[in-house]
Amino acid sequence: MTDILPPLQTLRAFEATGRRLSMTLAAEELHLTHGAVSRQIMALEDHLGVPLFRRMTRRIELTEAGQSFFSTVTRFLSELSRESENIRRRNDTNRLVVSCGVSFASKWLTSRLHRLIGKYPELGRPSGSHRRAY
């Protein structure tokens, strides 16, 4: 399967170039040289066997195949980024564990936690309650 998929760096270069319609601006965004972006695009075109851009004197534009591929790559990179962030958050070790009695939790803590999370959604959601017999 790895031979079928193009390298990720070529997709990132293609997406930035397609969105900006400029290899120079894509290179700046990706902190690469213009030549590096150009080589990534050429490698992707070689991999796919079709040109993705029409190169003119002072500008570039997506070919029909390029437009179709751009749409797919944009969704793919967006979904990959979103899922990577979700996984990072799930495995975040900066977690606070609060242990308290049921009465205290139900009468005081729960409502305040919900307000706190409403104010600061990056804190995440409470993962639930656990009962232990002591």
CSV table of N, CA and C in Angstrom, one decimal:
chain,number,residue,atom,x,y,z
A,1,MET,N,0.8,-1.2,0.0
A,1,MET,CA,0.0,0.0,0.0
A,1,MET,C,0.9,1.3,0.0
A,2,THR,N,2.1,1.2,0.6
A,2,THR,CA,2.9,2.4,0.6
A,2,THR,C,3.3,2.8,-0.8
A,3,ASP,N,3.4,1.9,-1.7
A,3,ASP,CA,3.8,2.4,-3.1
A,3,ASP,C,2.6,3.1,-3.8
A,4,ILE,N,1.4,2.9,-3.3
A,4,ILE,CA,0.3,3.5,-4.0
A,4,ILE,C,0.1,4.9,-3.5
A,5,LEU,N,0.4,5.2,-2.2
A,5,LEU,CA,0.2,6.5,-1.6
A,5,LEU,C,1.4,7.4,-1.9
A,6,PRO,N,1.2,8.6,-2.3
A,6,PRO,CA,2.3,9.5,-2.4
A,6,PRO,C,2.9,10.0,-1.0
A,7,PRO,N,4.1,10.4,-0.9
A,7,PRO,CA,4.7,10.8,0.3
A,7,PRO,C,3.9,12.0,0.9
A,8,LEU,N,3.7,12.0,2.2
A,8,LEU,CA,3.0,13.1,2.9
A,8,LEU,C,3.5,14.5,2.5
A,9,GLN,N,4.8,14.6,2.5
A,9,GLN,CA,5.4,16.0,2.2
A,9,GLN,C,5.0,16.5,0.9
A,10,THR,N,4.8,15.6,-0.1
A,10,THR,CA,4.4,16.0,-1.4
A,10,THR,C,2.9,16.5,-1.4
A,11,LEU,N,2.1,15.9,-0.6
A,11,LEU,CA,0.7,16.3,-0.4
A,11,LEU,C,0.6,17.7,0.3
A,12,ARG,N,1.5,17.9,1.3
A,12,ARG,CA,1.5,19.2,2.0
A,12,ARG,C,1.9,20.3,1.0
A,13,ALA,N,2.9,20.0,0.2
A,13,ALA,CA,3.4,21.0,-0.7
A,13,ALA,C,2.3,21.3,-1.8
A,14,PHE,N,1.7,20.3,-2.2
A,14,PHE,CA,0.6,20.4,-3.2
A,14,PHE,C,-0.6,21.2,-2.7
A,15,GLU,N,-1.0,20.9,-1.5
A,15,GLU,CA,-2.1,21.6,-0.9
A,15,GLU,C,-1.8,23.1,-0.7
A,16,ALA,N,-0.7,23.4,-0.1
A,16,ALA,CA,-0.3,24.8,0.1
A,16,ALA,C,-0.2,25.5,-1.3
A,17,THR,N,0.4,24.9,-2.3
A,17,THR,CA,0.5,25.5,-3.6
A,17,THR,C,-0.8,25.7,-4.2
A,18,GLY,N,-1.7,24.7,-4.2
A,18,GLY,CA,-3.0,24.8,-4.7
A,18,GLY,C,-3.9,25.8,-4.1
A,19,ARG,N,-3.7,26.0,-2.8
A,19,ARG,CA,-4.5,27.0,-2.0
A,19,ARG,C,-4.0,28.4,-2.3
A,20,ARG,N,-2.7,28.5,-2.4
A,20,ARG,CA,-2.1,29.9,-2.7
A,20,ARG,C,-2.0,30.2,-4.2
A,21,LEU,N,-2.0,29.1,-5.0
A,21,LEU,CA,-1.7,29.3,-6.4
A,21,LEU,C,-0.4,30.0,-6.6
A,22,SER,N,0.6,29.6,-5.8
A,22,SER,CA,1.9,30.2,-5.9
A,22,SER,C,2.9,29.3,-5.1
A,23,MET,N,3.9,28.9,-5.8
A,23,MET,CA,4.9,28.0,-5.2
A,23,MET,C,5.7,28.9,-4.2
A,24,THR,N,5.9,30.1,-4.5
A,24,THR,CA,6.7,31.0,-3.7
A,24,THR,C,6.0,31.2,-2.3
A,25,LEU,N,4.7,31.5,-2.4
A,25,LEU,CA,3.9,31.6,-1.1
A,25,LEU,C,3.8,30.3,-0.4
A,26,ALA,N,3.7,29.2,-1.1
A,26,ALA,CA,3.6,27.9,-0.4
A,26,ALA,C,4.9,27.6,0.3
A,27,ALA,N,6.0,28.0,-0.4
A,27,ALA,CA,7.4,27.8,0.2
A,27,ALA,C,7.5,28.6,1.5
A,28,GLU,N,7.1,29.8,1.4
A,28,GLU,CA,7.2,30.6,2.7
A,28,GLU,C,6.4,30.0,3.8
A,29,GLU,N,5.1,29.6,3.5
A,29,GLU,CA,4.3,29.0,4.5
A,29,GLU,C,4.9,27.7,5.1
A,30,LEU,N,5.5,26.9,4.2
A,30,LEU,CA,6.0,25.6,4.7
A,30,LEU,C,7.5,25.7,5.2
A,31,HIS,N,8.0,26.9,5.1
A,31,HIS,CA,9.4,27.2,5.5
A,31,HIS,C,10.4,26.3,4.7
A,32,LEU,N,10.1,26.3,3.4
A,32,LEU,CA,11.0,25.6,2.4
A,32,LEU,C,11.4,26.6,1.3
A,33,THR,N,12.3,26.2,0.5
A,33,THR,CA,12.7,27.0,-0.6
A,33,THR,C,11.7,26.8,-1.8
A,34,HIS,N,11.7,27.7,-2.7
A,34,HIS,CA,10.8,27.6,-3.9
A,34,HIS,C,11.2,26.3,-4.6
A,35,GLY,N,12.5,26.0,-4.8
A,35,GLY,CA,13.0,24.8,-5.5
A,35,GLY,C,12.5,23.6,-4.8
A,36,ALA,N,12.5,23.5,-3.5
A,36,ALA,CA,12.1,22.3,-2.7
A,36,ALA,C,10.6,22.1,-3.0
A,37,VAL,N,9.8,23.1,-3.0
A,37,VAL,CA,8.3,23.0,-3.3
A,37,VAL,C,8.1,22.5,-4.7
A,38,SER,N,8.9,23.1,-5.6
A,38,SER,CA,8.8,22.7,-7.0
A,38,SER,C,9.1,21.2,-7.2
A,39,ARG,N,10.2,20.8,-6.5
A,39,ARG,CA,10.6,19.4,-6.6
A,39,ARG,C,9.5,18.5,-6.0
A,40,GLN,N,8.9,18.9,-4.9
A,40,GLN,CA,7.8,18.1,-4.3
A,40,GLN,C,6.7,17.9,-5.3
A,41,ILE,N,6.3,19.0,-5.9
A,41,ILE,CA,5.2,19.0,-6.9
A,41,ILE,C,5.5,18.1,-8.1
A,42,MET,N,6.7,18.2,-8.6
A,42,MET,CA,7.1,17.4,-9.7
A,42,MET,C,7.1,15.9,-9.3
A,43,ALA,N,7.6,15.6,-8.1
A,43,ALA,CA,7.6,14.2,-7.6
A,43,ALA,C,6.2,13.7,-7.5
A,44,LEU,N,5.3,14.5,-7.1
A,44,LEU,CA,3.9,14.1,-6.9
A,44,LEU,C,3.3,13.9,-8.3
A,45,GLU,N,3.5,14.8,-9.3
A,45,GLU,CA,3.0,14.6,-10.6
A,45,GLU,C,3.6,13.4,-11.3
A,46,ASP,N,4.9,13.1,-11.0
A,46,ASP,CA,5.5,11.9,-11.6
A,46,ASP,C,4.8,10.6,-10.9
A,47,HIS,N,4.6,10.7,-9.6
A,47,HIS,CA,3.9,9.6,-8.9
A,47,HIS,C,2.6,9.3,-9.5
A,48,LEU,N,1.8,10.4,-9.8
A,48,LEU,CA,0.4,10.2,-10.3
A,48,LEU,C,0.4,10.0,-11.8
A,49,GLY,N,1.4,10.5,-12.5
A,49,GLY,CA,1.4,10.3,-13.9
A,49,GLY,C,0.6,11.4,-14.7
A,50,VAL,N,0.3,12.5,-14.0
A,50,VAL,CA,-0.5,13.5,-14.7
A,50,VAL,C,0.0,14.9,-14.1
A,51,PRO,N,0.0,15.9,-15.0
A,51,PRO,CA,0.3,17.3,-14.5
A,51,PRO,C,-0.9,17.8,-13.6
A,52,LEU,N,-0.5,18.4,-12.5
A,52,LEU,CA,-1.5,18.9,-11.5
A,52,LEU,C,-1.7,20.4,-11.7
A,53,PHE,N,-0.7,21.1,-12.3
A,53,PHE,CA,-0.7,22.5,-12.5
A,53,PHE,C,-0.4,22.9,-13.9
A,54,ARG,N,-1.0,23.9,-14.4
A,54,ARG,CA,-0.6,24.5,-15.7
A,54,ARG,C,0.4,25.7,-15.3
A,55,ARG,N,1.6,25.6,-15.8
A,55,ARG,CA,2.6,26.7,-15.5
A,55,ARG,C,2.6,27.7,-16.6
A,56,MET,N,2.3,28.9,-16.2
A,56,MET,CA,2.4,30.0,-17.2
A,56,MET,C,3.5,31.0,-16.8
A,57,THR,N,3.8,32.0,-17.5
A,57,THR,CA,4.9,32.9,-17.3
A,57,THR,C,5.0,33.4,-15.8
A,58,ARG,N,3.9,34.0,-15.3
A,58,ARG,CA,3.9,34.6,-14.0
A,58,ARG,C,3.0,33.9,-13.0
A,59,ARG,N,2.3,32.9,-13.4
A,59,ARG,CA,1.3,32.3,-12.5
A,59,ARG,C,1.1,30.8,-12.8
A,60,ILE,N,0.4,30.1,-11.9
A,60,ILE,CA,0.1,28.7,-12.1
A,60,ILE,C,-1.4,28.6,-11.8
A,61,GLU,N,-2.0,27.5,-12.4
A,61,GLU,CA,-3.4,27.2,-12.1
A,61,GLU,C,-3.5,25.7,-12.1
A,62,LEU,N,-4.5,25.2,-11.3
A,62,LEU,CA,-4.7,23.8,-11.2
A,62,LEU,C,-5.3,23.3,-12.5
A,63,THR,N,-4.8,22.1,-13.0
A,63,THR,CA,-5.5,21.4,-14.1
A,63,THR,C,-6.8,20.8,-13.6
A,64,GLU,N,-7.5,20.2,-14.5
A,64,GLU,CA,-8.8,19.5,-14.1
A,64,GLU,C,-8.5,18.4,-13.1
A,65,ALA,N,-7.4,17.6,-13.4
A,65,ALA,CA,-7.0,16.6,-12.4
A,65,ALA,C,-6.5,17.2,-11.1
A,66,GLY,N,-5.8,18.3,-11.2
A,66,GLY,CA,-5.3,19.0,-10.1
A,66,GLY,C,-6.4,19.5,-9.2
A,67,GLN,N,-7.5,20.0,-9.8
A,67,GLN,CA,-8.7,20.5,-9.0
A,67,GLN,C,-9.3,19.4,-8.2
A,68,SER,N,-9.5,18.3,-8.9
A,68,SER,CA,-10.1,17.1,-8.3
A,68,SER,C,-9.3,16.6,-7.1
A,69,PHE,N,-8.0,16.5,-7.4
A,69,PHE,CA,-7.0,15.9,-6.4
A,69,PHE,C,-6.9,16.9,-5.2
A,70,PHE,N,-6.9,18.2,-5.5
A,70,PHE,CA,-6.8,19.2,-4.5
A,70,PHE,C,-8.0,19.1,-3.5
A,71,SER,N,-9.1,18.9,-4.0
A,71,SER,CA,-10.3,18.8,-3.1
A,71,SER,C,-10.1,17.6,-2.2
A,72,THR,N,-9.7,16.5,-2.7
A,72,THR,CA,-9.5,15.2,-1.9
A,72,THR,C,-8.4,15.4,-0.9
A,73,VAL,N,-7.3,16.0,-1.4
A,73,VAL,CA,-6.1,16.2,-0.5
A,73,VAL,C,-6.4,17.1,0.7
A,74,THR,N,-7.2,18.2,0.4
A,74,THR,CA,-7.6,19.1,1.4
A,74,THR,C,-8.4,18.5,2.5
A,75,ARG,N,-9.4,17.7,2.1
A,75,ARG,CA,-10.2,17.0,3.0
A,75,ARG,C,-9.4,16.0,3.8
A,76,PHE,N,-8.5,15.2,3.1
A,76,PHE,CA,-7.7,14.2,3.8
A,76,PHE,C,-6.7,14.9,4.8
A,77,LEU,N,-6.0,15.9,4.5
A,77,LEU,CA,-5.1,16.6,5.4
A,77,LEU,C,-5.9,17.2,6.6
A,78,SER,N,-7.0,17.8,6.3
A,78,SER,CA,-7.9,18.3,7.4
A,78,SER,C,-8.3,17.2,8.4
A,79,GLU,N,-8.8,16.1,7.8
A,79,GLU,CA,-9.2,15.0,8.7
A,79,GLU,C,-8.1,14.4,9.5
A,80,LEU,N,-6.9,14.3,8.8
A,80,LEU,CA,-5.7,13.7,9.5
A,80,LEU,C,-5.3,14.6,10.6
A,81,SER,N,-5.3,15.9,10.3
A,81,SER,CA,-4.9,16.9,11.4
A,81,SER,C,-5.9,16.9,12.6
A,82,ARG,N,-7.2,16.8,12.3
A,82,ARG,CA,-8.2,16.8,13.3
A,82,ARG,C,-8.1,15.5,14.2
A,83,GLU,N,-7.9,14.4,13.5
A,83,GLU,CA,-7.8,13.1,14.3
A,83,GLU,C,-6.5,13.1,15.1
A,84,SER,N,-5.4,13.6,14.5
A,84,SER,CA,-4.1,13.7,15.3
A,84,SER,C,-4.3,14.5,16.5
A,85,GLU,N,-5.0,15.6,16.4
A,85,GLU,CA,-5.3,16.5,17.6
A,85,GLU,C,-6.2,15.7,18.6
A,86,ASN,N,-7.2,15.0,18.1
A,86,ASN,CA,-8.0,14.2,19.0
A,86,ASN,C,-7.2,13.2,19.8
A,87,ILE,N,-6.3,12.5,19.1
A,87,ILE,CA,-5.5,11.5,19.8
A,87,ILE,C,-4.6,12.1,20.8
A,88,ARG,N,-4.0,13.3,20.4
A,88,ARG,CA,-3.1,14.0,21.3
A,88,ARG,C,-3.8,14.4,22.6
A,89,ARG,N,-5.1,14.9,22.4
A,89,ARG,CA,-5.9,15.3,23.6
A,89,ARG,C,-6.2,14.1,24.5
A,90,ARG,N,-6.6,13.0,23.8
A,90,ARG,CA,-7.0,11.8,24.6
A,90,ARG,C,-5.8,11.3,25.4
A,91,ASN,N,-4.6,11.4,24.9
A,91,ASN,CA,-3.5,10.9,25.6
A,91,ASN,C,-2.7,11.9,26.4
A,92,ASP,N,-3.4,13.1,26.6
A,92,ASP,CA,-2.8,14.1,27.4
A,92,ASP,C,-2.6,13.7,28.8
A,93,THR,N,-1.4,13.8,29.3
A,93,THR,CA,-1.1,13.4,30.7
A,93,THR,C,-1.3,14.5,31.7
A,94,ASN,N,-1.6,15.7,31.2
A,94,ASN,CA,-1.9,16.8,32.1
A,94,ASN,C,-3.4,16.7,32.5
A,95,ARG,N,-3.7,15.7,33.3
A,95,ARG,CA,-5.1,15.5,33.7
A,95,ARG,C,-5.2,15.6,35.2
A,96,LEU,N,-6.3,16.2,35.6
A,96,LEU,CA,-6.6,16.4,37.0
A,96,LEU,C,-7.6,15.4,37.5
A,97,VAL,N,-7.3,14.6,38.5
A,97,VAL,CA,-8.2,13.7,39.0
A,97,VAL,C,-8.7,14.2,40.4
A,98,VAL,N,-10.0,14.3,40.5
A,98,VAL,CA,-10.6,14.7,41.8
A,98,VAL,C,-11.3,13.6,42.4
A,99,SER,N,-11.1,13.3,43.7
A,99,SER,CA,-11.8,12.3,44.4
A,99,SER,C,-12.6,13.0,45.5
A,100,CYS,N,-13.8,12.7,45.6
A,100,CYS,CA,-14.7,13.3,46.6
A,100,CYS,C,-15.9,12.4,46.8
A,101,GLY,N,-16.6,12.7,47.9
A,101,GLY,CA,-17.8,12.0,48.2
A,101,GLY,C,-18.9,12.3,47.1
A,102,VAL,N,-19.9,11.4,47.0
A,102,VAL,CA,-21.0,11.5,46.1
A,102,VAL,C,-21.8,12.7,46.4
A,103,SER,N,-22.1,13.0,47.6
A,103,SER,CA,-22.9,14.1,48.0
A,103,SER,C,-22.2,15.4,47.6
A,104,PHE,N,-21.0,15.6,47.9
A,104,PHE,CA,-20.2,16.8,47.6
A,104,PHE,C,-20.2,17.0,46.1
A,105,ALA,N,-19.9,15.9,45.4
A,105,ALA,CA,-19.9,16.0,43.9
A,105,ALA,C,-21.2,16.4,43.3
A,106,SER,N,-22.3,15.8,43.8
A,106,SER,CA,-23.6,16.1,43.2
A,106,SER,C,-24.1,17.5,43.6
A,107,LYS,N,-23.8,17.9,44.8
A,107,LYS,CA,-24.4,19.2,45.3
A,107,LYS,C,-23.5,20.4,45.0
A,108,TRP,N,-22.2,20.2,44.8
A,108,TRP,CA,-21.4,21.4,44.7
A,108,TRP,C,-20.4,21.3,43.5
A,109,LEU,N,-19.7,20.2,43.3
A,109,LEU,CA,-18.6,20.1,42.3
A,109,LEU,C,-19.1,20.1,40.9
A,110,THR,N,-20.1,19.3,40.6
A,110,THR,CA,-20.5,19.0,39.2
A,110,THR,C,-20.9,20.3,38.5
A,111,SER,N,-21.8,21.2,39.1
A,111,SER,CA,-22.2,22.4,38.5
A,111,SER,C,-21.0,23.3,38.2
A,112,ARG,N,-20.1,23.4,39.2
A,112,ARG,CA,-19.0,24.3,39.0
A,112,ARG,C,-18.0,23.8,37.9
A,113,LEU,N,-17.8,22.5,37.8
A,113,LEU,CA,-17.0,21.9,36.8
A,113,LEU,C,-17.6,22.2,35.4
A,114,HIS,N,-18.9,22.1,35.3
A,114,HIS,CA,-19.5,22.4,34.0
A,114,HIS,C,-19.4,23.8,33.6
A,115,ARG,N,-19.5,24.7,34.6
A,115,ARG,CA,-19.3,26.2,34.3
A,115,ARG,C,-17.8,26.4,33.9
A,116,LEU,N,-16.9,25.8,34.6
A,116,LEU,CA,-15.5,26.0,34.3
A,116,LEU,C,-15.2,25.5,32.9
A,117,ILE,N,-15.7,24.4,32.5
A,117,ILE,CA,-15.4,23.8,31.2
A,117,ILE,C,-16.1,24.6,30.1
A,118,GLY,N,-17.3,25.2,30.4
A,118,GLY,CA,-18.0,26.1,29.5
A,118,GLY,C,-17.1,27.3,29.2
A,119,LYS,N,-16.5,27.8,30.3
A,119,LYS,CA,-15.6,29.0,30.1
A,119,LYS,C,-14.3,28.7,29.4
A,120,TYR,N,-13.8,27.5,29.7
A,120,TYR,CA,-12.5,27.0,29.2
A,120,TYR,C,-12.6,25.7,28.5
A,121,PRO,N,-13.2,25.6,27.3
A,121,PRO,CA,-13.4,24.3,26.6
A,121,PRO,C,-12.2,23.5,26.4
A,122,GLU,N,-11.0,24.2,26.3
A,122,GLU,CA,-9.8,23.4,26.1
A,122,GLU,C,-9.4,22.5,27.2
A,123,LEU,N,-10.1,22.6,28.4
A,123,LEU,CA,-9.9,21.7,29.5
A,123,LEU,C,-10.4,20.4,29.2
A,124,GLY,N,-11.4,20.3,28.3
A,124,GLY,CA,-12.0,19.0,28.0
A,124,GLY,C,-13.2,18.7,28.8
A,125,ARG,N,-13.7,17.5,28.6
A,125,ARG,CA,-14.9,17.1,29.3
A,125,ARG,C,-14.5,16.1,30.5
A,126,PRO,N,-15.3,16.2,31.6
A,126,PRO,CA,-15.1,15.2,32.6
A,126,PRO,C,-15.2,13.8,32.1
A,127,SER,N,-14.3,12.9,32.5
A,127,SER,CA,-14.4,11.5,32.0
A,127,SER,C,-15.3,10.6,32.7
A,128,GLY,N,-16.0,11.1,33.7
A,128,GLY,CA,-17.0,10.3,34.4
A,128,GLY,C,-16.7,10.1,35.9
A,129,SER,N,-17.5,9.4,36.5
A,129,SER,CA,-17.3,9.2,38.0
A,129,SER,C,-17.1,7.7,38.2
A,130,HIS,N,-16.5,7.4,39.3
A,130,HIS,CA,-16.2,6.1,39.7
A,130,HIS,C,-16.5,5.9,41.2
A,131,ARG,N,-17.1,4.8,41.5
A,131,ARG,CA,-17.4,4.6,42.9
A,131,ARG,C,-16.5,3.5,43.5
A,132,ARG,N,-16.0,3.8,44.6
A,132,ARG,CA,-15.1,2.8,45.3
A,132,ARG,C,-15.6,2.6,46.7
A,133,ALA,N,-15.6,1.4,47.1
A,133,ALA,CA,-16.0,1.1,48.5
A,133,ALA,C,-14.8,1.1,49.4
A,134,TYR,N,-14.8,1.8,50.5
A,134,TYR,CA,-13.7,1.9,51.4
A,134,TYR,C,-14.0,1.2,52.7
